[in-house]
Amino acid sequence: LGQFHGTMSFRLAVAASGRVNQVKILTNTIKSVGSGLSAEKALIKAVQMVFKNTPFKKAKAGSAVTIPLLFKS
């Protein structure tokens, strides 16, 4: 995808089944080093896809998980 600098944080809504129902961007200061806006959008989509497909253990109730990411190039 390229080189990136900045931070992103995501909130995941996790169902009691362990399935991620929603991935929401809370903050985004990502800047692409030499690749432009399309690379930044591709990175966001890729991260969202990874989180959406991440299984969690089953629980009695759903929960929210906040995940901060730091990118340095």
PDB file of N, CA, C and O in Angstrom:
ATOM      1  N   LEU A   1       0.802  -1.198   0.000  1.00  0.00           N
ATOM      2  CA  LEU A   1       0.000   0.000   0.000  1.00  0.00           C
ATOM      3  C   LEU A   1       0.847   1.266   0.000  1.00  0.00           C
ATOM      4  O   LEU A   1       0.406   2.281  -0.475  1.00  0.00           O
ATOM      5  N   GLY A   2       2.016   1.223   0.607  1.00  0.00           N
ATOM      6  CA  GLY A   2       2.852   2.408   0.662  1.00  0.00           C
ATOM      7  C   GLY A   2       3.326   2.704   2.066  1.00  0.00           C
ATOM      8  O   GLY A   2       3.156   1.896   2.977  1.00  0.00           O
ATOM      9  N   GLN A   3       3.886   3.892   2.237  1.00  0.00           N
ATOM     10  CA  GLN A   3       4.358   4.316   3.550  1.00  0.00           C
ATOM     11  C   GLN A   3       3.412   5.369   4.101  1.00  0.00           C
ATOM     12  O   GLN A   3       2.962   6.254   3.369  1.00  0.00           O
ATOM     13  N   PHE A   4       3.148   5.279   5.411  1.00  0.00           N
ATOM     14  CA  PHE A   4       2.184   6.166   6.038  1.00  0.00           C
ATOM     15  C   PHE A   4       2.734   6.711   7.348  1.00  0.00           C
ATOM     16  O   PHE A   4       3.559   6.087   8.002  1.00  0.00           O
ATOM     17  N   HIS A   5       2.226   7.874   7.718  1.00  0.00           N
ATOM     18  CA  HIS A   5       2.612   8.512   8.966  1.00  0.00           C
ATOM     19  C   HIS A   5       1.353   9.091   9.602  1.00  0.00           C
ATOM     20  O   HIS A   5       0.552   9.723   8.919  1.00  0.00           O
ATOM     21  N   GLY A   6       1.159   8.837  10.898  1.00  0.00           N
ATOM     22  CA  GLY A   6       0.013   9.385  11.607  1.00  0.00           C
ATOM     23  C   GLY A   6      -0.660   8.347  12.469  1.00  0.00           C
ATOM     24  O   GLY A   6      -0.130   7.263  12.707  1.00  0.00           O
ATOM     25  N   THR A   7      -1.841   8.682  12.951  1.00  0.00           N
ATOM     26  CA  THR A   7      -2.595   7.768  13.804  1.00  0.00           C
ATOM     27  C   THR A   7      -4.018   7.588  13.289  1.00  0.00           C
ATOM     28  O   THR A   7      -4.564   8.455  12.609  1.00  0.00           O
ATOM     29  N   MET A   8      -4.576   6.450  13.625  1.00  0.00           N
ATOM     30  CA  MET A   8      -5.983   6.164  13.391  1.00  0.00           C
ATOM     31  C   MET A   8      -6.491   5.438  14.621  1.00  0.00           C
ATOM     32  O   MET A   8      -5.740   4.664  15.224  1.00  0.00           O
ATOM     33  N   SER A   9      -7.727   5.683  14.982  1.00  0.00           N
ATOM     34  CA  SER A   9      -8.334   4.879  16.033  1.00  0.00           C
ATOM     35  C   SER A   9      -9.708   4.427  15.556  1.00  0.00           C
ATOM     36  O   SER A   9     -10.396   5.150  14.827  1.00  0.00           O
ATOM     37  N   PHE A  10     -10.042   3.215  15.934  1.00  0.00           N
ATOM     38  CA  PHE A  10     -11.276   2.575  15.494  1.00  0.00           C
ATOM     39  C   PHE A  10     -12.069   2.102  16.697  1.00  0.00           C
ATOM     40  O   PHE A  10     -11.503   1.694  17.712  1.00  0.00           O
ATOM     41  N   ARG A  11     -13.390   2.124  16.580  1.00  0.00           N
ATOM     42  CA  ARG A  11     -14.270   1.518  17.573  1.00  0.00           C
ATOM     43  C   ARG A  11     -14.971   0.349  16.902  1.00  0.00           C
ATOM     44  O   ARG A  11     -15.600   0.496  15.854  1.00  0.00           O
ATOM     45  N   LEU A  12     -14.834  -0.821  17.522  1.00  0.00           N
ATOM     46  CA  LEU A  12     -15.462  -2.031  17.022  1.00  0.00           C
ATOM     47  C   LEU A  12     -16.652  -2.370  17.893  1.00  0.00           C
ATOM     48  O   LEU A  12     -16.548  -2.370  19.127  1.00  0.00           O
ATOM     49  N   ALA A  13     -17.784  -2.623  17.270  1.00  0.00           N
ATOM     50  CA  ALA A  13     -18.963  -3.117  17.978  1.00  0.00           C
ATOM     51  C   ALA A  13     -18.946  -4.632  17.837  1.00  0.00           C
ATOM     52  O   ALA A  13     -19.062  -5.164  16.728  1.00  0.00           O
ATOM     53  N   VAL A  14     -18.754  -5.317  18.965  1.00  0.00           N
ATOM     54  CA  VAL A  14     -18.624  -6.771  18.957  1.00  0.00           C
ATOM     55  C   VAL A  14     -19.878  -7.383  19.573  1.00  0.00           C
ATOM     56  O   VAL A  14     -20.256  -7.039  20.700  1.00  0.00           O
ATOM     57  N   ALA A  15     -20.516  -8.264  18.832  1.00  0.00           N
ATOM     58  CA  ALA A  15     -21.725  -8.938  19.311  1.00  0.00           C
ATOM     59  C   ALA A  15     -21.351 -10.009  20.334  1.00  0.00           C
ATOM     60  O   ALA A  15     -20.199 -10.439  20.418  1.00  0.00           O
ATOM     61  N   ALA A  16     -22.334 -10.466  21.092  1.00  0.00           N
ATOM     62  CA  ALA A  16     -22.105 -11.531  22.074  1.00  0.00           C
ATOM     63  C   ALA A  16     -21.567 -12.795  21.406  1.00  0.00           C
ATOM     64  O   ALA A  16     -20.826 -13.561  22.020  1.00  0.00           O
ATOM     65  N   SER A  17     -21.875 -12.977  20.145  1.00  0.00           N
ATOM     66  CA  SER A  17     -21.393 -14.149  19.402  1.00  0.00           C
ATOM     67  C   SER A  17     -19.895 -14.071  19.098  1.00  0.00           C
ATOM     68  O   SER A  17     -19.293 -15.055  18.681  1.00  0.00           O
ATOM     69  N   GLY A  18     -19.303 -12.892  19.280  1.00  0.00           N
ATOM     70  CA  GLY A  18     -17.890 -12.696  18.968  1.00  0.00           C
ATOM     71  C   GLY A  18     -17.659 -12.086  17.597  1.00  0.00           C
ATOM     72  O   GLY A  18     -16.537 -11.780  17.212  1.00  0.00           O
ATOM     73  N   ARG A  19     -18.742 -11.876  16.864  1.00  0.00           N
ATOM     74  CA  ARG A  19     -18.647 -11.297  15.514  1.00  0.00           C
ATOM     75  C   ARG A  19     -18.613  -9.767  15.596  1.00  0.00           C
ATOM     76  O   ARG A  19     -19.354  -9.160  16.362  1.00  0.00           O
ATOM     77  N   VAL A  20     -17.754  -9.167  14.785  1.00  0.00           N
ATOM     78  CA  VAL A  20     -17.681  -7.703  14.720  1.00  0.00           C
ATOM     79  C   VAL A  20     -18.792  -7.221  13.799  1.00  0.00           C
ATOM     80  O   VAL A  20     -18.834  -7.561  12.617  1.00  0.00           O
ATOM     81  N   ASN A  21     -19.707  -6.438  14.352  1.00  0.00           N
ATOM     82  CA  ASN A  21     -20.853  -5.937  13.584  1.00  0.00           C
ATOM     83  C   ASN A  21     -20.571  -4.604  12.911  1.00  0.00           C
ATOM     84  O   ASN A  21     -21.157  -4.299  11.878  1.00  0.00           O
ATOM     85  N   GLN A  22     -19.700  -3.801  13.519  1.00  0.00           N
ATOM     86  CA  GLN A  22     -19.450  -2.464  12.982  1.00  0.00           C
ATOM     87  C   GLN A  22     -18.025  -2.048  13.303  1.00  0.00           C
ATOM     88  O   GLN A  22     -17.507  -2.334  14.375  1.00  0.00           O
ATOM     89  N   VAL A  23     -17.408  -1.371  12.330  1.00  0.00           N
ATOM     90  CA  VAL A  23     -16.082  -0.782  12.519  1.00  0.00           C
ATOM     91  C   VAL A  23     -16.212   0.701  12.187  1.00  0.00           C
ATOM     92  O   VAL A  23     -16.536   1.064  11.056  1.00  0.00           O
ATOM     93  N   LYS A  24     -15.977   1.548  13.180  1.00  0.00           N
ATOM     94  CA  LYS A  24     -16.130   2.989  13.009  1.00  0.00           C
ATOM     95  C   LYS A  24     -14.786   3.684  13.217  1.00  0.00           C
ATOM     96  O   LYS A  24     -14.074   3.384  14.170  1.00  0.00           O
ATOM     97  N   ILE A  25     -14.448   4.608  12.332  1.00  0.00           N
ATOM     98  CA  ILE A  25     -13.231   5.401  12.496  1.00  0.00           C
ATOM     99  C   ILE A  25     -13.516   6.523  13.478  1.00  0.00           C
ATOM    100  O   ILE A  25     -14.450   7.304  13.283  1.00  0.00           O
ATOM    101  N   LEU A  26     -12.719   6.601  14.543  1.00  0.00           N
ATOM    102  CA  LEU A  26     -12.883   7.674  15.522  1.00  0.00           C
ATOM    103  C   LEU A  26     -11.967   8.851  15.203  1.00  0.00           C
ATOM    104  O   LEU A  26     -12.382   9.999  15.288  1.00  0.00           O
ATOM    105  N   THR A  27     -10.703   8.554  14.886  1.00  0.00           N
ATOM    106  CA  THR A  27      -9.746   9.601  14.509  1.00  0.00           C
ATOM    107  C   THR A  27      -8.897   9.118  13.353  1.00  0.00           C
ATOM    108  O   THR A  27      -8.665   7.926  13.189  1.00  0.00           O
ATOM    109  N   ASN A  28      -8.424  10.074  12.557  1.00  0.00           N
ATOM    110  CA  ASN A  28      -7.578   9.736  11.419  1.00  0.00           C
ATOM    111  C   ASN A  28      -6.693  10.933  11.079  1.00  0.00           C
ATOM    112  O   ASN A  28      -7.184  11.961  10.622  1.00  0.00           O
ATOM    113  N   THR A  29      -5.394  10.787  11.319  1.00  0.00           N
ATOM    114  CA  THR A  29      -4.431  11.819  10.928  1.00  0.00           C
ATOM    115  C   THR A  29      -3.420  11.259   9.934  1.00  0.00           C
ATOM    116  O   THR A  29      -2.340  11.817   9.758  1.00  0.00           O
ATOM    117  N   ILE A  30      -3.765  10.149   9.285  1.00  0.00           N
ATOM    118  CA  ILE A  30      -2.853   9.461   8.374  1.00  0.00           C
ATOM    119  C   ILE A  30      -2.528  10.314   7.155  1.00  0.00           C
ATOM    120  O   ILE A  30      -3.419  10.886   6.525  1.00  0.00           O
ATOM    121  N   LYS A  31      -1.260  10.366   6.840  1.00  0.00           N
ATOM    122  CA  LYS A  31      -0.775  10.995   5.611  1.00  0.00           C
ATOM    123  C   LYS A  31       0.094   9.990   4.891  1.00  0.00           C
ATOM    124  O   LYS A  31       0.956   9.344   5.484  1.00  0.00           O
ATOM    125  N   SER A  32      -0.127   9.855   3.612  1.00  0.00           N
ATOM    126  CA  SER A  32       0.666   8.952   2.793  1.00  0.00           C
ATOM    127  C   SER A  32       1.952   9.646   2.380  1.00  0.00           C
ATOM    128  O   SER A  32       1.943  10.812   1.999  1.00  0.00           O
ATOM    129  N   VAL A  33       3.058   8.920   2.456  1.00  0.00           N
ATOM    130  CA  VAL A  33       4.351   9.462   2.050  1.00  0.00           C
ATOM    131  C   VAL A  33       4.540   9.143   0.569  1.00  0.00           C
ATOM    132  O   VAL A  33       4.906   8.032   0.201  1.00  0.00           O
ATOM    133  N   GLY A  34       4.207  10.099  -0.270  1.00  0.00           N
ATOM    134  CA  GLY A  34       4.439   9.959  -1.701  1.00  0.00           C
ATOM    135  C   GLY A  34       3.385   9.234  -2.516  1.00  0.00           C
ATOM    136  O   GLY A  34       3.511   9.119  -3.719  1.00  0.00           O
ATOM    137  N   SER A  35       2.311   8.723  -1.876  1.00  0.00           N
ATOM    138  CA  SER A  35       1.331   7.943  -2.634  1.00  0.00           C
ATOM    139  C   SER A  35      -0.012   8.625  -2.818  1.00  0.00           C
ATOM    140  O   SER A  35      -0.789   8.243  -3.663  1.00  0.00           O
ATOM    141  N   GLY A  36      -0.330   9.597  -1.996  1.00  0.00           N
ATOM    142  CA  GLY A  36      -1.554  10.355  -2.189  1.00  0.00           C
ATOM    143  C   GLY A  36      -2.774   9.805  -1.484  1.00  0.00           C
ATOM    144  O   GLY A  36      -2.738   8.812  -0.767  1.00  0.00           O
ATOM    145  N   LEU A  37      -3.896  10.474  -1.717  1.00  0.00           N
ATOM    146  CA  LEU A  37      -5.159  10.202  -1.039  1.00  0.00           C
ATOM    147  C   LEU A  37      -5.704   8.808  -1.333  1.00  0.00           C
ATOM    148  O   LEU A  37      -6.266   8.162  -0.448  1.00  0.00           O
ATOM    149  N   SER A  38      -5.529   8.300  -2.536  1.00  0.00           N
ATOM    150  CA  SER A  38      -6.067   6.978  -2.859  1.00  0.00           C
ATOM    151  C   SER A  38      -5.400   5.890  -2.020  1.00  0.00           C
ATOM    152  O   SER A  38      -6.051   4.922  -1.625  1.00  0.00           O
ATOM    153  N   ALA A  39      -4.111   6.053  -1.713  1.00  0.00           N
ATOM    154  CA  ALA A  39      -3.417   5.084  -0.862  1.00  0.00           C
ATOM    155  C   ALA A  39      -3.952   5.149   0.565  1.00  0.00           C
ATOM    156  O   ALA A  39      -4.090   4.119   1.227  1.00  0.00           O
ATOM    157  N   GLU A  40      -4.261   6.346   1.035  1.00  0.00           N
ATOM    158  CA  GLU A  40      -4.824   6.506   2.382  1.00  0.00           C
ATOM    159  C   GLU A  40      -6.184   5.823   2.471  1.00  0.00           C
ATOM    160  O   GLU A  40      -6.479   5.127   3.444  1.00  0.00           O
ATOM    161  N   LYS A  41      -7.013   6.007   1.462  1.00  0.00           N
ATOM    162  CA  LYS A  41      -8.332   5.366   1.444  1.00  0.00           C
ATOM    163  C   LYS A  41      -8.203   3.854   1.392  1.00  0.00           C
ATOM    164  O   LYS A  41      -8.958   3.133   2.046  1.00  0.00           O
ATOM    165  N   ALA A  42      -7.239   3.354   0.613  1.00  0.00           N
ATOM    166  CA  ALA A  42      -7.013   1.911   0.519  1.00  0.00           C
ATOM    167  C   ALA A  42      -6.556   1.345   1.857  1.00  0.00           C
ATOM    168  O   ALA A  42      -6.972   0.248   2.251  1.00  0.00           O
ATOM    169  N   LEU A  43      -5.713   2.077   2.576  1.00  0.00           N
ATOM    170  CA  LEU A  43      -5.266   1.642   3.895  1.00  0.00           C
ATOM    171  C   LEU A  43      -6.448   1.550   4.854  1.00  0.00           C
ATOM    172  O   LEU A  43      -6.599   0.550   5.573  1.00  0.00           O
ATOM    173  N   ILE A  44      -7.299   2.551   4.867  1.00  0.00           N
ATOM    174  CA  ILE A  44      -8.469   2.552   5.760  1.00  0.00           C
ATOM    175  C   ILE A  44      -9.366   1.359   5.457  1.00  0.00           C
ATOM    176  O   ILE A  44      -9.798   0.646   6.366  1.00  0.00           O
ATOM    177  N   LYS A  45      -9.630   1.107   4.192  1.00  0.00           N
ATOM    178  CA  LYS A  45     -10.478  -0.028   3.814  1.00  0.00           C
ATOM    179  C   LYS A  45      -9.847  -1.350   4.234  1.00  0.00           C
ATOM    180  O   LYS A  45     -10.529  -2.258   4.711  1.00  0.00           O
ATOM    181  N   ALA A  46      -8.527  -1.473   4.064  1.00  0.00           N
ATOM    182  CA  ALA A  46      -7.834  -2.710   4.430  1.00  0.00           C
ATOM    183  C   ALA A  46      -7.902  -2.946   5.938  1.00  0.00           C
ATOM    184  O   ALA A  46      -8.179  -4.063   6.386  1.00  0.00           O
ATOM    185  N   VAL A  47      -7.681  -1.900   6.729  1.00  0.00           N
ATOM    186  CA  VAL A  47      -7.740  -2.031   8.188  1.00  0.00           C
ATOM    187  C   VAL A  47      -9.160  -2.379   8.623  1.00  0.00           C
ATOM    188  O   VAL A  47      -9.363  -3.255   9.477  1.00  0.00           O
ATOM    189  N   GLN A  48     -10.151  -1.720   8.045  1.00  0.00           N
ATOM    190  CA  GLN A  48     -11.537  -2.021   8.385  1.00  0.00           C
ATOM    191  C   GLN A  48     -11.873  -3.477   8.070  1.00  0.00           C
ATOM    192  O   GLN A  48     -12.549  -4.146   8.847  1.00  0.00           O
ATOM    193  N   MET A  49     -11.395  -3.988   6.947  1.00  0.00           N
ATOM    194  CA  MET A  49     -11.665  -5.370   6.548  1.00  0.00           C
ATOM    195  C   MET A  49     -11.027  -6.350   7.542  1.00  0.00           C
ATOM    196  O   MET A  49     -11.654  -7.339   7.934  1.00  0.00           O
ATOM    197  N   VAL A  50      -9.804  -6.055   7.967  1.00  0.00           N
ATOM    198  CA  VAL A  50      -9.138  -6.925   8.942  1.00  0.00           C
ATOM    199  C   VAL A  50      -9.936  -6.956  10.242  1.00  0.00           C
ATOM    200  O   VAL A  50     -10.210  -8.030  10.790  1.00  0.00           O
ATOM    201  N   PHE A  51     -10.329  -5.786  10.743  1.00  0.00           N
ATOM    202  CA  PHE A  51     -11.090  -5.735  11.993  1.00  0.00           C
ATOM    203  C   PHE A  51     -12.454  -6.394  11.851  1.00  0.00           C
ATOM    204  O   PHE A  51     -12.914  -7.085  12.749  1.00  0.00           O
ATOM    205  N   LYS A  52     -13.112  -6.184  10.731  1.00  0.00           N
ATOM    206  CA  LYS A  52     -14.440  -6.766  10.500  1.00  0.00           C
ATOM    207  C   LYS A  52     -14.383  -8.293  10.527  1.00  0.00           C
ATOM    208  O   LYS A  52     -15.328  -8.953  10.944  1.00  0.00           O
ATOM    209  N   ASN A  53     -13.255  -8.861  10.102  1.00  0.00           N
ATOM    210  CA  ASN A  53     -13.107 -10.311  10.026  1.00  0.00           C
ATOM    211  C   ASN A  53     -12.344 -10.912  11.212  1.00  0.00           C
ATOM    212  O   ASN A  53     -11.989 -12.086  11.177  1.00  0.00           O
ATOM    213  N   THR A  54     -12.095 -10.113  12.232  1.00  0.00           N
ATOM    214  CA  THR A  54     -11.404 -10.604  13.420  1.00  0.00           C
ATOM    215  C   THR A  54     -12.417 -11.212  14.382  1.00  0.00           C
ATOM    216  O   THR A  54     -13.325 -10.521  14.837  1.00  0.00           O
ATOM    217  N   PRO A  55     -12.273 -12.507  14.696  1.00  0.00           N
ATOM    218  CA  PRO A  55     -13.211 -13.117  15.629  1.00  0.00           C
ATOM    219  C   PRO A  55     -12.811 -12.863  17.082  1.00  0.00           C
ATOM    220  O   PRO A  55     -11.628 -12.848  17.420  1.00  0.00           O
ATOM    221  N   PHE A  56     -13.791 -12.637  17.922  1.00  0.00           N
ATOM    222  CA  PHE A  56     -13.589 -12.502  19.354  1.00  0.00           C
ATOM    223  C   PHE A  56     -14.268 -13.687  20.041  1.00  0.00           C
ATOM    224  O   PHE A  56     -15.121 -14.349  19.449  1.00  0.00           O
ATOM    225  N   LYS A  57     -13.910 -13.932  21.280  1.00  0.00           N
ATOM    226  CA  LYS A  57     -14.554 -15.008  22.035  1.00  0.00           C
ATOM    227  C   LYS A  57     -16.003 -14.632  22.325  1.00  0.00           C
ATOM    228  O   LYS A  57     -16.333 -13.467  22.482  1.00  0.00           O
ATOM    229  N   LYS A  58     -16.854 -15.662  22.393  1.00  0.00           N
ATOM    230  CA  LYS A  58     -18.254 -15.439  22.747  1.00  0.00           C
ATOM    231  C   LYS A  58     -18.329 -14.873  24.162  1.00  0.00           C
ATOM    232  O   LYS A  58     -17.501 -15.178  25.015  1.00  0.00           O
ATOM    233  N   ALA A  59     -19.347 -14.040  24.377  1.00  0.00           N
ATOM    234  CA  ALA A  59     -19.535 -13.417  25.687  1.00  0.00           C
ATOM    235  C   ALA A  59     -21.026 -13.388  26.024  1.00  0.00           C
ATOM    236  O   ALA A  59     -21.869 -13.692  25.180  1.00  0.00           O
ATOM    237  N   LYS A  60     -21.339 -12.991  27.239  1.00  0.00           N
ATOM    238  CA  LYS A  60     -22.743 -12.905  27.657  1.00  0.00           C
ATOM    239  C   LYS A  60     -23.452 -11.741  26.989  1.00  0.00           C
ATOM    240  O   LYS A  60     -24.667 -11.762  26.806  1.00  0.00           O
ATOM    241  N   ALA A  61     -22.691 -10.706  26.654  1.00  0.00           N
ATOM    242  CA  ALA A  61     -23.281  -9.513  26.039  1.00  0.00           C
ATOM    243  C   ALA A  61     -22.291  -8.926  25.030  1.00  0.00           C
ATOM    244  O   ALA A  61     -21.097  -9.232  25.064  1.00  0.00           O
ATOM    245  N   GLY A  62     -22.814  -8.096  24.155  1.00  0.00           N
ATOM    246  CA  GLY A  62     -21.962  -7.402  23.198  1.00  0.00           C
ATOM    247  C   GLY A  62     -21.095  -6.369  23.899  1.00  0.00           C
ATOM    248  O   GLY A  62     -21.332  -6.016  25.057  1.00  0.00           O
ATOM    249  N   SER A  63     -20.089  -5.884  23.199  1.00  0.00           N
ATOM    250  CA  SER A  63     -19.207  -4.880  23.787  1.00  0.00           C
ATOM    251  C   SER A  63     -18.612  -3.994  22.700  1.00  0.00           C
ATOM    252  O   SER A  63     -18.758  -4.266  21.509  1.00  0.00           O
ATOM    253  N   ALA A  64     -17.950  -2.944  23.142  1.00  0.00           N
ATOM    254  CA  ALA A  64     -17.256  -2.030  22.234  1.00  0.00           C
ATOM    255  C   ALA A  64     -15.768  -2.096  22.555  1.00  0.00           C
ATOM    256  O   ALA A  64     -15.379  -2.136  23.723  1.00  0.00           O
ATOM    257  N   VAL A  65     -14.952  -2.118  21.521  1.00  0.00           N
ATOM    258  CA  VAL A  65     -13.500  -2.163  21.665  1.00  0.00           C
ATOM    259  C   VAL A  65     -12.926  -0.986  20.889  1.00  0.00           C
ATOM    260  O   VAL A  65     -13.279  -0.776  19.733  1.00  0.00           O
ATOM    261  N   THR A  66     -12.051  -0.221  21.525  1.00  0.00           N
ATOM    262  CA  THR A  66     -11.384   0.889  20.848  1.00  0.00           C
ATOM    263  C   THR A  66      -9.933   0.504  20.611  1.00  0.00           C
ATOM    264  O   THR A  66      -9.247   0.066  21.534  1.00  0.00           O
ATOM    265  N   ILE A  67      -9.492   0.655  19.355  1.00  0.00           N
ATOM    266  CA  ILE A  67      -8.140   0.263  18.978  1.00  0.00           C
ATOM    267  C   ILE A  67      -7.420   1.443  18.336  1.00  0.00           C
ATOM    268  O   ILE A  67      -7.810   1.916  17.269  1.00  0.00           O
ATOM    269  N   PRO A  68      -6.338   1.930  18.978  1.00  0.00           N
ATOM    270  CA  PRO A  68      -5.514   2.989  18.368  1.00  0.00           C
ATOM    271  C   PRO A  68      -4.372   2.370  17.560  1.00  0.00           C
ATOM    272  O   PRO A  68      -3.811   1.339  17.940  1.00  0.00           O
ATOM    273  N   LEU A  69      -4.057   2.963  16.433  1.00  0.00           N
ATOM    274  CA  LEU A  69      -2.948   2.510  15.589  1.00  0.00           C
ATOM    275  C   LEU A  69      -2.022   3.695  15.313  1.00  0.00           C
ATOM    276  O   LEU A  69      -2.485   4.783  15.015  1.00  0.00           O
ATOM    277  N   LEU A  70      -0.723   3.442  15.383  1.00  0.00           N
ATOM    278  CA  LEU A  70       0.284   4.461  15.099  1.00  0.00           C
ATOM    279  C   LEU A  70       1.107   3.998  13.912  1.00  0.00           C
ATOM    280  O   LEU A  70       1.621   2.879  13.903  1.00  0.00           O
ATOM    281  N   PHE A  71       1.228   4.847  12.902  1.00  0.00           N
ATOM    282  CA  PHE A  71       2.024   4.552  11.714  1.00  0.00           C
ATOM    283  C   PHE A  71       3.198   5.526  11.645  1.00  0.00           C
ATOM    284  O   PHE A  71       3.008   6.734  11.744  1.00  0.00           O
ATOM    285  N   LYS A  72       4.391   4.980  11.476  1.00  0.00           N
ATOM    286  CA  LYS A  72       5.595   5.794  11.288  1.00  0.00           C
ATOM    287  C   LYS A  72       6.347   5.260  10.093  1.00  0.00           C
ATOM    288  O   LYS A  72       6.545   4.054   9.969  1.00  0.00           O
ATOM    289  N   SER A  73       6.761   6.128   9.215  1.00  0.00           N
ATOM    290  CA  SER A  73       7.548   5.665   8.072  1.00  0.00           C
ATOM    291  C   SER A  73       8.965   6.152   8.191  1.00  0.00           C
ATOM    292  O   SER A  73       9.306   6.976   8.981  1.00  0.00           O
TER     293      SER A  73
END
